[in-house]
Each structure stands twice: as C-alpha cells, then as structure tokens.
CSV table of C-alpha atoms and ligand atoms in Angstrom, one decimal:
chain,number,residue,atom,x,y,z
Y,601,MET,CA,110.8,268.1,35.3
Y,602,THR,CA,110.1,269.3,31.8
Y,603,GLY,CA,106.7,269.8,30.4
Y,604,THR,CA,107.1,266.7,28.3
Y,605,ASN,CA,108.1,264.7,31.3
Y,606,ILE,CA,105.3,266.1,33.3
Y,607,ARG,CA,102.8,265.0,30.6
Y,608,GLY,CA,104.4,261.6,30.2
Y,609,ALA,CA,104.7,260.8,33.9
Y,610,HIS,CA,101.2,262.0,34.7
Y,611,ALA,CA,99.7,260.3,31.7
Y,612,ARG,CA,101.3,257.0,32.6
Y,613,ARG,CA,100.2,257.3,36.3
Y,614,SER,CA,96.7,258.4,35.3
Y,615,ARG,CA,96.4,255.5,32.8
Y,616,VAL,CA,97.4,252.9,35.4
Y,617,LEU,CA,95.2,254.4,38.0
Y,618,ILE,CA,92.1,254.7,35.8
Y,619,THR,CA,92.5,251.3,34.4
Y,620,GLY,CA,92.8,249.8,37.8
Y,621,LEU,CA,89.9,251.7,39.2
Y,622,LEU,CA,87.7,250.9,36.2
Y,623,THR,CA,88.6,247.2,36.4
Y,624,ALA,CA,87.7,247.2,40.1
Y,625,ALA,CA,84.5,249.1,39.4
Y,626,MET,CA,83.5,246.6,36.6
Y,627,LEU,CA,84.3,243.6,38.8
Y,628,SER,CA,82.2,245.0,41.7
Y,629,THR,CA,78.8,243.6,42.3
Y,630,GLY,CA,75.6,245.2,43.6
Y,631,THR,CA,74.9,248.9,43.0
Y,632,ALA,CA,76.3,251.5,40.8
Y,633,ALA,CA,80.0,252.1,40.0
Y,634,ALA,CA,79.7,255.6,41.5
Y,635,HIS,CA,82.9,256.9,43.1
Y,636,ALA,CA,85.0,254.6,40.9
Y,637,TRP,CA,86.8,257.8,39.8
Y,638,PRO,CA,88.9,259.8,42.2
Y,639,ALA,CA,89.0,263.5,42.2
Y,640,ALA,CA,92.0,264.8,40.4
Y,641,ALA,CA,94.9,265.2,42.7
Y,642,PRO,CA,96.7,268.6,42.6
Y,643,ASN,CA,99.1,268.8,39.7
Y,644,ASP,CA,97.4,265.9,37.9
Y,645,GLU,CA,96.8,266.9,34.3
Y,646,PRO,CA,93.5,266.5,32.6
Y,647,THR,CA,92.5,263.5,30.5
Y,648,VAL,CA,92.5,264.3,26.8
Y,649,ILE,CA,89.3,263.3,25.0
Y,650,ALA,CA,88.9,263.5,21.2
Y,651,HIS,CA,85.4,264.9,20.5
Y,652,ARG,CA,83.6,262.8,17.7
Y,653,GLY,CA,87.1,261.5,17.1
Y,654,ALA,CA,89.8,264.0,16.1
Y,655,SER,CA,87.0,265.8,14.3
Y,656,ALA,CA,89.0,268.9,13.3
Y,657,GLN,CA,91.2,266.7,11.2
Y,658,ALA,CA,88.8,264.1,9.7
Y,659,PRO,CA,85.0,263.8,9.3
Y,660,GLU,CA,83.3,263.6,12.7
Y,661,ASN,CA,82.3,260.1,14.0
Y,662,THR,CA,84.0,258.2,11.2
Y,663,LEU,CA,86.8,255.7,11.5
Y,664,PRO,CA,89.5,258.0,10.2
Y,665,ALA,CA,88.5,260.5,13.0
Y,666,VAL,CA,88.5,257.7,15.5
Y,667,GLU,CA,91.9,256.4,14.2
Y,668,LEU,CA,93.4,259.9,14.6
Y,669,GLY,CA,91.7,260.2,18.0
Y,670,THR,CA,93.6,257.3,19.4
Y,671,LYS,CA,96.5,259.7,20.1
Y,672,ALA,CA,94.2,261.0,22.9
Y,673,ASP,CA,93.4,259.2,26.1
Y,674,PHE,CA,89.8,258.7,25.2
Y,675,VAL,CA,87.7,259.0,22.0
Y,676,GLU,CA,84.2,260.4,22.3
Y,677,VAL,CA,81.6,259.2,19.8
Y,678,ASP,CA,77.8,259.4,19.5
Y,679,VAL,CA,75.7,256.2,19.0
Y,680,GLN,CA,72.2,255.8,17.6
Y,681,MET,CA,70.1,253.0,16.2
Y,682,THR,CA,69.0,252.1,12.6
Y,683,LYS,CA,65.5,251.0,11.5
Y,684,ASP,CA,66.7,247.4,11.7
Y,685,GLY,CA,68.2,247.8,15.2
Y,686,GLU,CA,71.8,248.2,14.4
Y,687,LEU,CA,74.1,250.6,16.3
Y,688,VAL,CA,75.7,253.3,14.2
Y,689,VAL,CA,78.0,256.1,15.1
Y,690,ILE,CA,76.7,259.6,14.1
Y,691,HIS,CA,76.0,262.8,15.9
Y,692,ASP,CA,72.8,264.2,14.3
Y,693,THR,CA,69.5,262.4,14.5
Y,694,THR,CA,69.2,263.1,10.8
Y,695,LEU,CA,71.5,262.1,8.0
Y,696,ASP,CA,71.5,265.2,5.8
Y,697,ARG,CA,74.2,267.4,7.3
Y,698,THR,CA,77.1,264.8,7.1
Y,699,THR,CA,76.1,262.6,4.2
Y,700,ASP,CA,74.8,262.6,0.6
Y,701,VAL,CA,71.5,261.1,1.7
Y,702,GLU,CA,69.5,263.9,-0.1
Y,703,SER,CA,70.9,262.9,-3.5
Y,704,LYS,CA,70.9,259.2,-2.8
Y,705,TYR,CA,67.4,259.0,-1.2
Y,706,PRO,CA,65.6,262.2,-2.4
Y,707,ASP,CA,62.2,260.8,-1.3
Y,708,ARG,CA,63.1,260.0,2.3
Y,709,ALA,CA,63.0,263.4,4.1
Y,710,PRO,CA,63.4,264.2,6.9
Y,711,TYR,CA,66.2,261.6,6.7
Y,712,ASN,CA,66.0,260.3,10.3
Y,713,VAL,CA,68.7,257.8,11.2
Y,714,GLY,CA,66.0,255.6,12.6
Y,715,ASP,CA,64.1,255.5,9.3
Y,716,PHE,CA,67.0,253.9,7.4
Y,717,THR,CA,68.4,250.3,7.5
Y,718,LEU,CA,72.0,249.7,8.1
Y,719,ALA,CA,72.4,248.5,4.5
Y,720,GLU,CA,70.9,251.8,3.3
Y,721,ILE,CA,73.1,253.9,5.6
Y,722,ARG,CA,76.2,252.0,4.5
Y,723,THR,CA,75.6,253.3,0.9
Y,724,LEU,CA,76.1,256.9,2.1
Y,725,ASP,CA,79.2,259.1,1.7
Y,726,ALA,CA,80.0,260.5,5.1
Y,727,GLY,CA,83.2,262.1,4.2
Y,728,SER,CA,82.8,264.4,1.1
Y,729,TRP,CA,81.1,267.1,3.1
Y,730,PHE,CA,84.3,267.4,5.1
Y,731,SER,CA,86.8,267.2,2.3
Y,732,ASP,CA,87.5,265.4,-1.0
Y,733,GLU,CA,90.3,263.5,0.8
Y,734,TYR,CA,87.6,261.6,2.7
Y,735,ALA,CA,85.2,260.9,-0.1
Y,736,GLY,CA,83.5,257.6,0.3
Y,737,THR,CA,84.0,257.3,4.0
Y,738,ARG,CA,81.1,255.4,5.6
Y,739,ILE,CA,79.1,255.9,8.7
Y,740,PRO,CA,80.7,253.3,11.1
Y,741,THR,CA,79.0,250.8,13.2
Y,742,LEU,CA,79.6,250.8,16.9
Y,743,GLU,CA,81.3,247.5,16.5
Y,744,GLU,CA,83.8,249.0,14.1
Y,745,VAL,CA,84.6,251.8,16.5
Y,746,LEU,CA,85.1,249.3,19.3
Y,747,ASP,CA,87.5,247.3,17.1
Y,748,THR,CA,89.5,250.4,16.1
Y,749,LEU,CA,89.8,251.6,19.7
Y,750,ARG,CA,90.6,248.3,21.4
Y,751,GLY,CA,93.7,248.5,23.4
Y,752,ARG,CA,94.6,251.9,22.0
Y,753,ALA,CA,92.3,254.5,23.6
Y,754,GLY,CA,89.4,254.6,25.9
Y,755,LEU,CA,85.8,255.1,24.8
Y,756,LEU,CA,83.5,257.9,25.9
Y,757,LEU,CA,80.3,256.7,24.4
Y,758,GLU,CA,77.4,259.2,24.1
Y,759,VAL,CA,74.0,257.8,23.7
Y,760,LYS,CA,72.3,260.4,21.4
Y,761,SER,CA,68.6,261.1,21.8
Y,762,PRO,CA,67.9,257.6,23.3
Y,763,ALA,CA,64.1,258.3,23.6
Y,764,LEU,CA,64.0,257.9,19.8
Y,765,TYR,CA,65.3,254.4,20.0
Y,766,PRO,CA,63.5,251.9,22.3
Y,767,GLY,CA,65.8,249.1,23.3
Y,768,ILE,CA,69.0,251.0,22.6
Y,769,ALA,CA,70.3,250.5,26.2
Y,770,GLU,CA,70.0,246.7,25.9
Y,771,ALA,CA,71.5,246.8,22.4
Y,772,ILE,CA,74.5,248.8,23.6
Y,773,VAL,CA,75.1,246.5,26.6
Y,774,ALA,CA,74.8,243.5,24.3
Y,775,GLU,CA,77.3,245.0,21.8
Y,776,LEU,CA,79.8,246.0,24.5
Y,777,ASP,CA,79.5,242.6,26.2
Y,778,GLY,CA,79.8,240.7,22.9
Y,779,GLU,CA,83.0,242.7,22.0
Y,780,GLY,CA,84.6,242.1,25.4
Y,781,TRP,CA,84.4,245.6,26.7
Y,782,LEU,CA,82.6,244.6,29.8
Y,783,ARG,CA,85.2,242.0,30.8
Y,784,ALA,CA,87.7,243.1,33.4
Y,785,ASN,CA,90.9,242.9,31.4
Y,786,PRO,CA,93.4,245.5,30.2
Y,787,ARG,CA,91.9,245.4,26.7
Y,788,SER,CA,88.4,246.3,27.8
Y,789,GLY,CA,88.9,248.5,30.8
Y,790,ARG,CA,88.4,252.1,29.7
Y,791,LEU,CA,84.8,252.9,29.0
Y,792,ILE,CA,82.3,255.5,30.1
Y,793,VAL,CA,78.7,255.8,28.8
Y,794,GLN,CA,77.1,259.3,28.9
Y,795,SER,CA,74.0,261.1,27.8
Y,796,PHE,CA,72.2,264.4,28.0
Y,797,ASN,CA,69.2,262.3,29.0
Y,798,TRP,CA,69.7,261.7,32.7
Y,799,ASP,CA,66.7,259.5,33.1
Y,800,PHE,CA,68.1,257.3,30.3
Y,801,MET,CA,71.4,257.2,32.1
Y,802,ALA,CA,69.7,256.1,35.3
Y,803,GLN,CA,68.0,253.3,33.4
Y,804,PHE,CA,71.3,252.4,31.7
Y,805,ASN,CA,73.0,252.3,35.1
Y,806,SER,CA,70.4,249.9,36.4
Y,807,LEU,CA,71.1,247.7,33.4
Y,808,ALA,CA,74.9,248.0,33.5
Y,809,PRO,CA,75.9,249.2,37.0
Y,810,LYS,CA,79.5,248.4,36.5
Y,811,VAL,CA,79.9,250.8,33.6
Y,812,PRO,CA,80.9,254.3,34.7
Y,813,ALA,CA,78.0,256.7,34.0
Y,814,GLY,CA,78.4,260.3,32.7
Y,815,LEU,CA,75.8,263.1,32.8
Y,816,LEU,CA,76.1,265.7,30.1
Y,817,GLY,CA,74.8,269.2,30.3
Y,818,GLY,CA,73.4,270.9,33.4
Y,819,PRO,CA,75.3,271.5,35.6
Y,820,PRO,CA,73.1,270.2,38.4
Y,821,SER,CA,72.7,272.0,41.7
Y,822,GLU,CA,74.6,270.9,44.7
Y,823,ALA,CA,71.5,269.3,46.1
Y,824,GLU,CA,70.9,267.4,42.8
Y,825,MET,CA,74.5,266.4,42.8
Y,826,ALA,CA,74.1,264.6,46.2
Y,827,GLU,CA,71.5,262.3,44.7
Y,828,LEU,CA,73.2,261.9,41.4
Y,829,SER,CA,76.5,261.0,43.0
Y,830,THR,CA,74.9,257.8,44.4
Y,831,TRP,CA,75.1,256.3,40.9
Y,832,ALA,CA,76.8,258.7,38.5
Y,833,ASP,CA,80.6,259.1,38.0
Y,834,GLN,CA,80.9,262.1,35.7
Y,835,ILE,CA,79.2,265.5,35.4
Y,836,ASN,CA,80.1,266.8,31.9
Y,837,PRO,CA,78.7,270.3,31.2
Y,838,ASN,CA,79.6,272.8,28.6
Y,839,HIS,CA,82.9,274.3,29.6
Y,840,ASN,CA,81.4,277.8,29.9
Y,841,GLN,CA,79.5,276.4,32.9
Y,842,VAL,CA,82.7,275.3,34.7
Y,843,ASP,CA,84.7,277.1,37.3
Y,844,ALA,CA,86.8,276.2,40.3
Y,845,GLU,CA,83.9,276.1,42.7
Y,846,PHE,CA,82.0,273.7,40.4
Y,847,ILE,CA,85.0,271.4,40.0
Y,848,ASP,CA,85.5,271.3,43.8
Y,849,THR,CA,81.8,270.5,44.4
Y,850,VAL,CA,82.0,267.7,41.8
Y,851,HIS,CA,85.0,266.3,43.6
Y,852,GLU,CA,83.4,266.6,47.0
Y,853,TYR,CA,80.8,264.2,45.8
Y,854,GLY,CA,83.3,261.8,44.5
Y,855,MET,CA,82.8,262.4,40.9
Y,856,VAL,CA,84.8,263.9,38.1
Y,857,THR,CA,84.1,266.4,35.3
Y,858,TRP,CA,85.1,266.4,31.6
Y,859,PRO,CA,83.6,269.5,30.1
Y,860,TYR,CA,83.0,270.0,26.4
Y,861,THR,CA,84.0,271.3,23.8
Y,862,VAL,CA,87.2,273.2,24.3
Y,863,ASP,CA,89.2,274.2,21.2
Y,864,ASP,CA,90.9,277.5,22.4
Y,865,PRO,CA,94.3,276.8,23.8
Y,866,ALA,CA,94.0,279.6,26.4
Y,867,ARG,CA,90.8,278.1,27.8
Y,868,MET,CA,92.4,274.7,27.8
Y,869,GLY,CA,95.2,276.1,30.0
Y,870,GLU,CA,92.7,277.9,32.3
Y,871,LEU,CA,90.7,274.7,32.8
Y,872,ALA,CA,93.8,272.7,33.5
Y,873,GLY,CA,94.8,275.4,36.0
Y,874,ILE,CA,91.7,275.1,38.0
Y,875,GLY,CA,91.9,271.3,38.2
Y,876,VAL,CA,89.5,270.0,35.7
Y,877,ASP,CA,89.7,266.2,35.3
Y,878,GLY,CA,89.4,266.0,31.6
Y,879,ILE,CA,88.8,268.2,28.5
Y,880,ILE,CA,86.8,267.2,25.5
Y,881,THR,CA,88.1,268.8,22.3
Y,882,ASN,CA,88.0,268.6,18.6
Y,883,HIS,CA,91.7,269.3,18.6
Y,884,PRO,CA,93.3,266.7,20.9
Y,885,ALA,CA,96.8,267.4,19.4
Y,886,VAL,CA,96.5,271.0,20.5
Y,887,LEU,CA,95.4,270.0,24.0
Y,888,ILE,CA,98.3,267.6,24.2
Y,889,GLU,CA,100.7,270.3,23.3
Y,890,VAL,CA,99.1,272.8,25.8
Y,891,LEU,CA,99.6,270.2,28.5
Y,892,ARG,CA,103.1,269.4,27.4
Y,893,GLU,CA,104.0,273.0,27.6
Y,894,GLY,CA,102.4,273.3,31.0
Y,895,PRO,CA,100.6,276.7,31.1
Y,896,GLY,CA,97.7,276.5,33.5
Y,897,LEU,CA,98.7,273.4,35.3
Y,898,ARG,CA,98.1,273.9,39.0
Y,899,ASP,CA,101.7,274.0,39.9
Y,900,ALA,CA,102.3,276.7,37.4
Y,901,ALA,CA,99.3,278.8,38.4
F,1299,G3P,O1,80.9,264.7,24.9
F,1299,G3P,C1,80.4,266.0,24.9
F,1299,G3P,C2,79.7,266.4,23.6
F,1299,G3P,O2,79.9,265.5,22.6
F,1299,G3P,C3,78.3,266.8,23.8
F,1299,G3P,O3,77.9,267.6,22.7
F,1299,G3P,O4,76.5,267.9,20.7
F,1299,G3P,O5,78.9,267.3,20.5
F,1299,G3P,O6,77.3,265.6,21.2
F,1299,G3P,P1,77.6,267.0,21.2
F,1300,CA,CA1,78.7,263.8,21.6
C-alpha cells in the first residue's frame, strides 16, 4: 500500500471509528465520557489537528485560519468571554498582540479581552499584524467558528484562562447545544473540550459529561492518571514531554494523547513512530505530507 493509500485508508477508518465512538459517548447517560476514545492501534496514523487554525498560513484563531484548517481532521481554537458575556475566539487574554487595539482604544490598557464588549472587539483588525493580505480580518465569535467547521472538521476547543470568566462553562455548553454540536448526529459528532485548568475541566465535565474532556499540560504522574482517567479522555502535554512510555501509560488508562505544538517534520515522524494518537501543529499541510510519505509510522520503524 502506498503512503497516500495508507493515509487515506487510515483516515477514513479513524473518522468512522471516532465519529461512532463520540456519538455513542454523547448519547450515553450518567457519568463522564471517559474511555470513549480507544488507544491507537498499531499502524494507525495520528489525527491531524490544526493549531489555532492553520496558523502558519493565516492569522491565528481567525476564520481564514479555521477555513484553511478544515483540511486537517480537527481544528484547535481558544475561547474566551467578552465584557458582555459573548464567546470569542482568541489566544491571548489581552488584545494587543494580535489586533490594533492600542491605536483604536489608546485609553483602555491593559486591553483585557474581558474588559471589552463584543461590539468593541468587532471593530478591531486581527489580521494586519500577520500580513497585509489579511487586513481587516475580525476576531470571530465561537458561533462563527462552529458554523465554519460544521460537517467539515472536528473542533478541539480550548477554554483559555477560565478563572477570568465566571459562567464561561455554562455559556459554552449553551452555545454548543444551541448550534447543535451536542446532538448525536454526523454533523455534530466531533468535539473535544480541553483546558490547562484541570479543576475547570472537572467542573465542565460535571456540566457536560457527554463531551470528551482533554487535559492540557502536565503530564500527570501515573497515580494521577488513574484518577483523571475516570472522567478525562485526553492528556495533551507539550510534545517535549512525550515518549513511548508516556503514550503506553495513557493508553493503559484508556485515554489518548494529542501533544502540542509540533512543526518540525522530523519530530512529527518520530511521534507517529512511537504511536502518538494525534499531533497539534501550526502546519497541518506539512503533517499530512509527513504521514502520506510514511516515515515514522510504526510499521516503518
Ligand atoms: O492545543 C494545545 C495548545 O493550543 C496549547 O497551547 O498556548 O497554544 O493555547 P496554546
Ligand atoms: Ca490553544
């Protein structure tokens, strides 16, 4: 089988499997959706996740980046909340790095996302810092991202600094539900919510136990993993923290791991070779090519 065929066959099989498992998990009642995800079988290739959208090609966490990211299996974005309680997609907790807020609102330092209304945030240019081509690009709402992804790619939704935003868990669940992402149908089935704040994720899991839960950072010790695996589905550390032993331990506890952020093709191949379940990258097209070529896949190692 050629590299192209390997990728195509595995991707199709993974998509069917993941969609089915997530649908089953979301339909289940009672406790958490833990163990909804299988450990990757030998020779399965990693899921491709576009970090902040295809953020090497377009300004991070904007609709153009999300649009380009739909070539991946999943798109990762960061969600926060405005002063008036609207959900917006942006990485930093302040607006100054990726917008022209300092020139538009010079008196509003330190430019916290949570100090601005949605209407104010929508006046900002979130594209010019990246390149002139994207001048005038706006910070999107979560709703716009959901609409862009629907039926095209899965969503890995990171809740950024949730302690800053009381009520954000409830707002996210309401938005996902209102947009149909919590219904068990093929258009809504691929969703994971993750955060570096594990206490928040435990709270979110209590609120929405059918949504697969990801834990960023760590990694946890094996003893911690035993407890976390009773409700969490993914452990997603920095890729420098990941080796074959860690992956095996995650799998032993019925979870999967999608480390971040891997842009070096050689490292992508290494991680694929030791059986990682997914790779979060700013360069999804490069990762797709690495997987198509096949270096590092278990059967080639
Ligand atoms: O999804 C992993 C990654 O997004 C976590 O880091 O800082 O890019 O949100 P950060
Ligand atoms: Ca993120």
